[in-house]
Amino acid sequence: MSPQAGLHTPESLRPPRDGSAPVAAVTSPGGPAPRAAATLARCRDVVEPALREAVQGLHPEPGRIAAHAFGWCETDGTPSAGCGGKGVRPALAVLGAEAVGASADVAVPAAVAIELIHTFSLMHDDIMDGDETRRHRDSSWKAFGTGPAVLAGDALFALAVRTLAEADDVHGGSAVRQLAVMLGELVHGQADDVQFEKRPWTGGGAVSLTEYRAMATRKTGALLGCAVALGPVLAGAPPRLTDALARAGREWGLAFQAVDDVLGIWGDPAVTGKPVHSDLRRGKKTLPVLAALAEDPSLGPRLERLLDGRTPPDEARVRRAADLIEEAGGRTYALRDARARVAVARDRLRAAPLVAPRVDELVALSELFLDRRM
């Protein structure tokens, strides 16, 4: 791979030169999924009653939009079975607290706050990206209008801070500070991601892998790192344990983002809810693209021609760009990088003096970041 400043890539992560495509899933069938599903269900039973109670305290209109985003109701307020996501982030908060020897109940305010922030960020992301669907239903702005969706997101943001601030007289302040730091990073990373779309595919202004990793660490890694450390902070765990958990969470965030980047180009619309090649159409500088460009610098001018931002690219040009990126090994690189990140997080957690059964659950849950359908 062509050298870049700050880039140190193990040989096992280098894209193959034969253009071979990876298998669709990164993990093997029947691996961590059953155990992870049981963990998610257990944590959901602990957290969801408090989450619903918190949202019910909102003004009725933002509350209805939030309930729709969580999958609890239809646009008219009619209750629904729900399609509000797996609940991974609140589960991380619960497991993090249990991993330092605290009870699950201690982590509930942290888990509620993290899920509120996650949903707020999705609402605003969909507005910025113009995405009309989320979890196979209309996104909040599409269903209710941009203004009401912005207001609902703001309401969830404020509710998250209040939930933590009122959680614990001793450790609530520390938890709010940690949440505030994470939010600053998240906004920084999102701003970088948006700016990357305007930068060229090649030349002096091109996005480097180093810049991408810094962006992904902030945009996705900070949230997962905060999720798994926030419960322990409320429990009063020592910094060496909260730091170990936060570092693992940041690695999971990079893994999640890498797989998300693969889905953004080659994902099945029936699974992702977005058109195939959607990230290429928007000019997003994602990990498969940047890895392919680093492996084959001559790819840059070709992508410039195929994905000329002056006119919307047609399907044939976008498909050709995706093929070129895959042939250069970009897809394989991203999936291998994701697998390596999860392995690093696993090893760090098992080296720390944490409660072993809860670490095992965290490891099984982290495998879900990889085992996502392409």
Short mmCIF file of C-alpha atoms in Angstrom, two decimals:
data_model
loop_
_atom_site.label_atom_id
_atom_site.label_comp_id
_atom_site.label_asym_id
_atom_site.label_seq_id
_atom_site.Cartn_x
_atom_site.Cartn_y
_atom_site.Cartn_z
CA MET A 1 0.00 0.00 0.00
CA SER A 2 1.22 3.46 -0.73
CA PRO A 3 2.63 5.07 2.42
CA GLN A 4 0.68 7.85 4.08
CA ALA A 5 1.61 9.95 7.07
CA GLY A 6 0.46 8.36 10.31
CA LEU A 7 -0.72 5.16 8.63
CA HIS A 8 0.63 1.88 9.98
CA THR A 9 -1.31 -1.04 8.56
CA PRO A 10 -0.55 -4.65 9.54
CA GLU A 11 0.02 -6.97 6.62
CA SER A 12 -3.10 -8.93 7.55
CA LEU A 13 -5.21 -5.82 6.90
CA ARG A 14 -3.73 -4.92 3.54
CA PRO A 15 -6.15 -5.33 0.62
CA PRO A 16 -5.39 -8.28 -1.63
CA ARG A 17 -3.99 -7.38 -5.03
CA ASP A 18 -6.07 -9.96 -6.86
CA GLY A 19 -9.30 -8.02 -6.38
CA SER A 20 -11.00 -10.94 -4.67
CA ALA A 21 -14.23 -10.08 -2.91
CA PRO A 22 -14.83 -11.00 0.73
CA VAL A 23 -17.70 -13.10 1.92
CA ALA A 24 -20.81 -11.16 2.88
CA ALA A 25 -20.55 -11.70 6.62
CA VAL A 26 -17.41 -11.19 8.64
CA THR A 27 -18.20 -13.73 11.32
CA SER A 28 -19.33 -17.31 10.98
CA PRO A 29 -23.02 -18.25 11.23
CA GLY A 30 -24.31 -19.33 14.62
CA GLY A 31 -21.45 -17.68 16.53
CA PRO A 32 -22.22 -14.94 19.06
CA ALA A 33 -25.73 -14.11 17.84
CA PRO A 34 -27.85 -16.27 20.22
CA ARG A 35 -25.97 -15.15 23.32
CA ALA A 36 -25.97 -11.53 22.18
CA ALA A 37 -29.71 -11.67 21.53
CA ALA A 38 -30.31 -12.92 25.08
CA THR A 39 -28.10 -10.16 26.47
CA LEU A 40 -29.93 -7.49 24.49
CA ALA A 41 -33.31 -8.79 25.67
CA ARG A 42 -32.17 -8.81 29.31
CA CYS A 43 -30.81 -5.27 29.12
CA ARG A 44 -33.87 -4.04 27.23
CA ASP A 45 -36.11 -5.32 30.04
CA VAL A 46 -34.04 -3.31 32.51
CA VAL A 47 -33.83 -0.07 30.52
CA GLU A 48 -36.95 0.31 28.38
CA PRO A 49 -39.47 1.07 31.17
CA ALA A 50 -37.32 3.99 32.33
CA LEU A 51 -36.78 5.15 28.73
CA ARG A 52 -40.51 5.17 28.04
CA GLU A 53 -41.21 7.00 31.29
CA ALA A 54 -38.64 9.67 30.42
CA VAL A 55 -40.04 10.23 26.92
CA GLN A 56 -43.60 10.42 28.25
CA GLY A 57 -42.54 13.49 30.22
CA LEU A 58 -41.87 15.47 27.04
CA HIS A 59 -44.27 17.92 25.39
CA PRO A 60 -46.87 15.78 23.57
CA GLU A 61 -45.75 16.65 20.04
CA PRO A 62 -41.99 16.08 20.39
CA GLY A 63 -42.91 13.10 22.54
CA ARG A 64 -44.98 11.59 19.73
CA ILE A 65 -42.17 12.10 17.22
CA ALA A 66 -39.70 10.52 19.63
CA ALA A 67 -42.02 7.58 20.26
CA HIS A 68 -42.26 7.07 16.50
CA ALA A 69 -38.46 7.15 16.22
CA PHE A 70 -38.20 4.51 18.93
CA GLY A 71 -40.72 2.36 17.08
CA TRP A 72 -43.37 2.58 19.77
CA CYS A 73 -46.10 4.15 17.64
CA GLU A 74 -47.19 5.05 14.12
CA THR A 75 -47.26 8.64 12.88
CA ASP A 76 -50.80 9.13 14.19
CA GLY A 77 -49.83 7.90 17.65
CA THR A 78 -51.32 4.42 17.27
CA PRO A 79 -49.17 1.96 19.28
CA SER A 80 -47.00 -0.34 17.18
CA ALA A 81 -44.92 -3.43 17.82
CA GLY A 82 -41.76 -1.41 17.30
CA CYS A 83 -38.76 -1.31 14.99
CA GLY A 84 -36.57 0.98 17.05
CA GLY A 85 -33.27 -0.83 16.76
CA LYS A 86 -31.57 -3.51 18.79
CA GLY A 87 -30.70 -1.41 21.84
CA VAL A 88 -26.98 -2.10 21.63
CA ARG A 89 -25.84 1.18 23.19
CA PRO A 90 -27.98 1.00 26.35
CA ALA A 91 -26.92 -2.64 26.68
CA LEU A 92 -23.30 -1.50 26.63
CA ALA A 93 -24.04 0.90 29.49
CA VAL A 94 -25.62 -1.88 31.56
CA LEU A 95 -22.87 -4.39 30.84
CA GLY A 96 -20.18 -1.80 31.53
CA ALA A 97 -21.57 -1.22 35.02
CA GLU A 98 -21.89 -4.94 35.66
CA ALA A 99 -18.32 -5.47 34.43
CA VAL A 100 -17.03 -3.28 37.27
CA GLY A 101 -19.15 -5.16 39.81
CA ALA A 102 -22.12 -2.78 40.02
CA SER A 103 -25.77 -3.67 39.59
CA ALA A 104 -27.65 -3.14 36.35
CA ASP A 105 -29.98 -0.67 38.08
CA VAL A 106 -27.12 1.74 38.69
CA ALA A 107 -26.58 2.03 34.94
CA VAL A 108 -30.21 2.71 33.95
CA PRO A 109 -29.90 6.54 33.84
CA ALA A 110 -26.72 6.19 31.77
CA ALA A 111 -28.40 3.72 29.41
CA VAL A 112 -31.44 5.98 29.00
CA ALA A 113 -29.26 9.04 28.35
CA ILE A 114 -27.16 7.21 25.75
CA GLU A 115 -30.21 5.96 23.88
CA LEU A 116 -31.74 9.44 23.92
CA ILE A 117 -28.53 10.93 22.51
CA HIS A 118 -28.22 8.20 19.90
CA THR A 119 -31.77 8.78 18.69
CA PHE A 120 -31.29 12.57 18.69
CA SER A 121 -28.20 12.15 16.53
CA LEU A 122 -30.03 9.90 14.07
CA MET A 123 -32.87 12.41 13.73
CA HIS A 124 -30.47 15.22 12.90
CA ASP A 125 -28.27 13.02 10.68
CA ASP A 126 -31.29 12.10 8.57
CA ILE A 127 -32.11 15.78 8.09
CA MET A 128 -28.54 16.66 7.10
CA ASP A 129 -28.24 13.70 4.74
CA GLY A 130 -31.75 13.97 3.30
CA ASP A 131 -32.41 10.32 4.19
CA GLU A 132 -36.12 9.61 3.94
CA THR A 133 -36.14 6.23 5.68
CA ARG A 134 -34.85 4.95 8.99
CA ARG A 135 -35.34 1.37 10.14
CA HIS A 136 -37.68 0.65 7.23
CA ARG A 137 -40.13 3.44 7.98
CA ASP A 138 -40.24 7.16 7.23
CA SER A 139 -37.51 9.08 9.02
CA SER A 140 -38.71 11.67 11.52
CA TRP A 141 -38.35 14.68 9.24
CA LYS A 142 -40.08 12.86 6.39
CA ALA A 143 -42.98 11.80 8.60
CA PHE A 144 -43.47 15.00 10.60
CA GLY A 145 -41.56 17.79 8.83
CA THR A 146 -38.08 19.20 9.30
CA GLY A 147 -38.90 21.76 11.98
CA PRO A 148 -40.78 19.36 14.27
CA ALA A 149 -38.05 16.72 13.82
CA VAL A 150 -35.31 19.20 14.77
CA LEU A 151 -37.31 20.21 17.85
CA ALA A 152 -37.89 16.57 18.84
CA GLY A 153 -34.17 15.87 18.53
CA ASP A 154 -33.38 18.90 20.67
CA ALA A 155 -35.90 17.68 23.25
CA LEU A 156 -34.15 14.29 23.45
CA PHE A 157 -30.77 16.01 23.81
CA ALA A 158 -32.02 18.10 26.74
CA LEU A 159 -33.74 15.11 28.31
CA ALA A 160 -30.54 13.06 28.17
CA VAL A 161 -28.58 15.72 30.07
CA ARG A 162 -31.34 16.10 32.65
CA THR A 163 -31.58 12.33 33.13
CA LEU A 164 -27.90 12.08 34.00
CA ALA A 165 -27.80 15.25 36.08
CA GLU A 166 -30.61 13.93 38.30
CA ALA A 167 -29.23 10.39 38.51
CA ASP A 168 -26.81 10.58 41.41
CA ASP A 169 -25.71 13.38 43.74
CA VAL A 170 -22.18 11.97 44.00
CA HIS A 171 -21.34 10.82 40.48
CA GLY A 172 -23.97 12.54 38.33
CA GLY A 173 -21.73 15.54 37.67
CA SER A 174 -18.90 13.34 36.43
CA ALA A 175 -21.32 11.49 34.17
CA VAL A 176 -22.66 14.74 32.69
CA ARG A 177 -19.11 15.94 32.02
CA GLN A 178 -18.29 12.69 30.25
CA LEU A 179 -21.45 12.99 28.16
CA ALA A 180 -20.60 16.60 27.28
CA VAL A 181 -17.09 15.65 26.11
CA MET A 182 -18.55 12.88 23.97
CA LEU A 183 -21.10 15.23 22.41
CA GLY A 184 -18.38 17.67 21.47
CA GLU A 185 -16.46 14.89 19.77
CA LEU A 186 -19.56 13.59 18.01
CA VAL A 187 -20.34 17.01 16.54
CA HIS A 188 -16.70 17.49 15.53
CA GLY A 189 -16.66 14.12 13.76
CA GLN A 190 -19.96 14.74 12.02
CA ALA A 191 -18.76 18.14 10.81
CA ASP A 192 -15.61 16.55 9.39
CA ASP A 193 -17.67 13.86 7.66
CA VAL A 194 -19.86 16.47 6.00
CA GLN A 195 -16.85 18.49 4.88
CA PHE A 196 -15.14 15.40 3.45
CA GLU A 197 -17.97 15.10 0.90
CA LYS A 198 -16.88 18.41 -0.63
CA ARG A 199 -13.22 17.47 -0.94
CA PRO A 200 -11.75 15.95 -4.12
CA TRP A 201 -11.10 12.26 -4.69
CA THR A 202 -7.45 12.90 -5.53
CA GLY A 203 -4.74 15.53 -5.29
CA GLY A 204 -3.52 17.73 -2.46
CA GLY A 205 -6.99 18.29 -1.00
CA ALA A 206 -7.92 14.59 -0.90
CA VAL A 207 -8.95 12.99 2.41
CA SER A 208 -6.28 10.74 3.93
CA LEU A 209 -6.85 7.54 5.86
CA THR A 210 -5.41 9.27 8.91
CA GLU A 211 -8.05 12.01 8.67
CA TYR A 212 -10.76 9.42 8.15
CA ARG A 213 -9.78 7.49 11.28
CA ALA A 214 -9.78 10.67 13.37
CA MET A 215 -13.26 11.50 12.03
CA ALA A 216 -14.64 7.99 12.67
CA THR A 217 -13.15 7.89 16.16
CA ARG A 218 -15.05 11.06 17.01
CA LYS A 219 -18.26 10.44 15.07
CA THR A 220 -18.83 6.80 16.03
CA GLY A 221 -16.13 5.73 18.46
CA ALA A 222 -16.83 8.46 21.01
CA LEU A 223 -20.49 7.45 21.38
CA LEU A 224 -19.76 3.75 21.89
CA GLY A 225 -16.85 4.54 24.20
CA CYS A 226 -19.09 6.76 26.29
CA ALA A 227 -21.89 4.18 26.25
CA VAL A 228 -19.82 1.44 27.83
CA ALA A 229 -18.05 3.75 30.32
CA LEU A 230 -20.98 5.88 31.49
CA GLY A 231 -22.58 3.20 33.68
CA PRO A 232 -19.27 2.56 35.47
CA VAL A 233 -18.86 6.33 35.99
CA LEU A 234 -22.24 6.43 37.74
CA ALA A 235 -21.14 3.42 39.81
CA GLY A 236 -18.01 5.26 40.94
CA ALA A 237 -15.61 2.84 39.25
CA PRO A 238 -11.90 3.77 39.24
CA PRO A 239 -10.60 5.59 36.15
CA ARG A 240 -8.38 2.69 35.07
CA LEU A 241 -11.50 0.55 34.58
CA THR A 242 -13.66 3.22 32.95
CA ASP A 243 -10.74 4.09 30.65
CA ALA A 244 -10.25 0.45 29.63
CA LEU A 245 -13.93 0.18 28.77
CA ALA A 246 -13.96 3.50 26.91
CA ARG A 247 -10.95 2.49 24.81
CA ALA A 248 -12.64 -0.79 23.90
CA GLY A 249 -15.77 1.13 22.94
CA ARG A 250 -13.81 3.39 20.61
CA GLU A 251 -12.41 0.34 18.83
CA TRP A 252 -15.95 -1.00 18.46
CA GLY A 253 -16.96 2.35 17.02
CA LEU A 254 -14.28 2.11 14.33
CA ALA A 255 -15.37 -1.45 13.57
CA PHE A 256 -19.01 -0.45 13.34
CA GLN A 257 -18.19 2.48 11.06
CA ALA A 258 -16.04 0.31 8.79
CA VAL A 259 -18.87 -2.18 8.26
CA ASP A 260 -21.36 0.67 7.90
CA ASP A 261 -19.14 2.08 5.15
CA VAL A 262 -19.24 -1.25 3.32
CA LEU A 263 -23.03 -1.32 3.64
CA GLY A 264 -23.18 2.24 2.32
CA ILE A 265 -21.74 1.06 -1.00
CA TRP A 266 -22.70 -2.60 -1.37
CA GLY A 267 -25.47 -3.10 1.18
CA ASP A 268 -28.74 -4.75 0.27
CA PRO A 269 -31.45 -2.05 0.19
CA ALA A 270 -33.88 -4.52 1.75
CA VAL A 271 -31.59 -4.63 4.80
CA THR A 272 -30.19 -1.09 4.93
CA GLY A 273 -33.32 0.73 3.79
CA LYS A 274 -31.15 2.86 1.49
CA PRO A 275 -30.41 2.60 -2.24
CA VAL A 276 -27.36 0.57 -3.24
CA HIS A 277 -24.22 2.70 -3.75
CA SER A 278 -25.84 5.54 -1.76
CA ASP A 279 -22.57 6.74 -0.22
CA LEU A 280 -20.86 6.98 -3.61
CA ARG A 281 -23.70 9.06 -5.01
CA ARG A 282 -23.17 11.56 -2.20
CA GLY A 283 -19.40 11.65 -2.62
CA LYS A 284 -18.70 10.28 0.86
CA LYS A 285 -15.04 9.53 1.58
CA THR A 286 -15.46 6.22 3.38
CA LEU A 287 -12.97 3.57 4.44
CA PRO A 288 -13.31 1.25 1.40
CA VAL A 289 -12.81 4.19 -0.95
CA LEU A 290 -9.80 5.62 0.87
CA ALA A 291 -8.16 2.22 1.26
CA ALA A 292 -8.60 1.57 -2.46
CA LEU A 293 -7.16 4.98 -3.32
CA ALA A 294 -4.15 4.34 -1.07
CA GLU A 295 -3.54 0.99 -2.75
CA ASP A 296 -3.98 2.34 -6.30
CA PRO A 297 -3.47 6.13 -6.60
CA SER A 298 -4.44 5.97 -10.29
CA LEU A 299 -7.98 5.22 -9.14
CA GLY A 300 -8.49 8.82 -8.03
CA PRO A 301 -8.79 10.45 -11.46
CA ARG A 302 -11.13 7.68 -12.58
CA LEU A 303 -13.42 8.25 -9.62
CA GLU A 304 -13.33 11.97 -10.33
CA ARG A 305 -14.63 11.31 -13.83
CA LEU A 306 -17.23 8.75 -12.77
CA LEU A 307 -18.56 10.65 -9.76
CA ASP A 308 -18.34 14.19 -11.05
CA GLY A 309 -20.19 16.28 -8.49
CA ARG A 310 -21.50 18.74 -11.09
CA THR A 311 -24.18 16.33 -12.27
CA PRO A 312 -25.84 13.39 -10.48
CA PRO A 313 -24.00 10.23 -11.64
CA ASP A 314 -26.09 7.65 -13.47
CA GLU A 315 -26.37 4.07 -12.27
CA ALA A 316 -23.82 2.71 -14.73
CA ARG A 317 -21.11 5.14 -13.58
CA VAL A 318 -21.80 4.55 -9.90
CA ARG A 319 -21.73 0.78 -10.40
CA ARG A 320 -18.42 1.06 -12.25
CA ALA A 321 -16.95 3.14 -9.41
CA ALA A 322 -18.05 0.53 -6.86
CA ASP A 323 -16.47 -2.22 -8.98
CA LEU A 324 -13.17 -0.33 -9.21
CA ILE A 325 -13.08 0.18 -5.44
CA GLU A 326 -13.74 -3.50 -4.85
CA GLU A 327 -11.14 -4.58 -7.41
CA ALA A 328 -8.54 -2.45 -5.62
CA GLY A 329 -9.33 -4.25 -2.36
CA GLY A 330 -11.23 -1.49 -0.58
CA ARG A 331 -14.10 -3.69 0.55
CA THR A 332 -11.82 -6.42 1.85
CA TYR A 333 -9.64 -3.92 3.68
CA ALA A 334 -12.62 -2.38 5.49
CA LEU A 335 -13.98 -5.73 6.67
CA ARG A 336 -10.57 -6.90 7.83
CA ASP A 337 -10.03 -3.65 9.65
CA ALA A 338 -13.37 -4.08 11.43
CA ARG A 339 -12.47 -7.61 12.50
CA ALA A 340 -9.09 -6.43 13.82
CA ARG A 341 -10.70 -3.61 15.83
CA VAL A 342 -13.09 -5.99 17.57
CA ALA A 343 -10.17 -8.32 18.37
CA VAL A 344 -8.15 -5.45 19.88
CA ALA A 345 -11.11 -4.43 22.06
CA ARG A 346 -11.61 -8.03 23.20
CA ASP A 347 -7.98 -8.40 24.22
CA ARG A 348 -8.00 -5.12 26.12
CA LEU A 349 -11.08 -6.04 28.10
CA ARG A 350 -9.79 -9.50 28.99
CA ALA A 351 -6.53 -7.97 30.20
CA ALA A 352 -8.36 -5.63 32.61
CA PRO A 353 -9.54 -6.66 36.12
CA LEU A 354 -13.21 -6.78 35.16
CA VAL A 355 -16.00 -9.27 35.93
CA ALA A 356 -15.26 -12.09 33.48
CA PRO A 357 -18.82 -13.21 32.63
CA ARG A 358 -19.83 -9.64 31.80
CA VAL A 359 -16.72 -9.23 29.65
CA ASP A 360 -17.75 -12.37 27.79
CA GLU A 361 -21.16 -10.81 27.15
CA LEU A 362 -19.54 -7.61 25.92
CA VAL A 363 -17.32 -9.59 23.56
CA ALA A 364 -20.30 -11.54 22.19
CA LEU A 365 -22.24 -8.31 21.75
CA SER A 366 -19.35 -6.66 19.92
CA GLU A 367 -19.38 -9.44 17.34
CA LEU A 368 -22.75 -8.08 16.20
CA PHE A 369 -20.89 -5.07 14.82
CA LEU A 370 -19.36 -7.47 12.31
CA ASP A 371 -22.18 -9.94 11.72
CA ARG A 372 -24.37 -7.61 9.69
CA ARG A 373 -25.87 -8.59 6.36
CA MET A 374 -24.31 -7.02 3.31
#
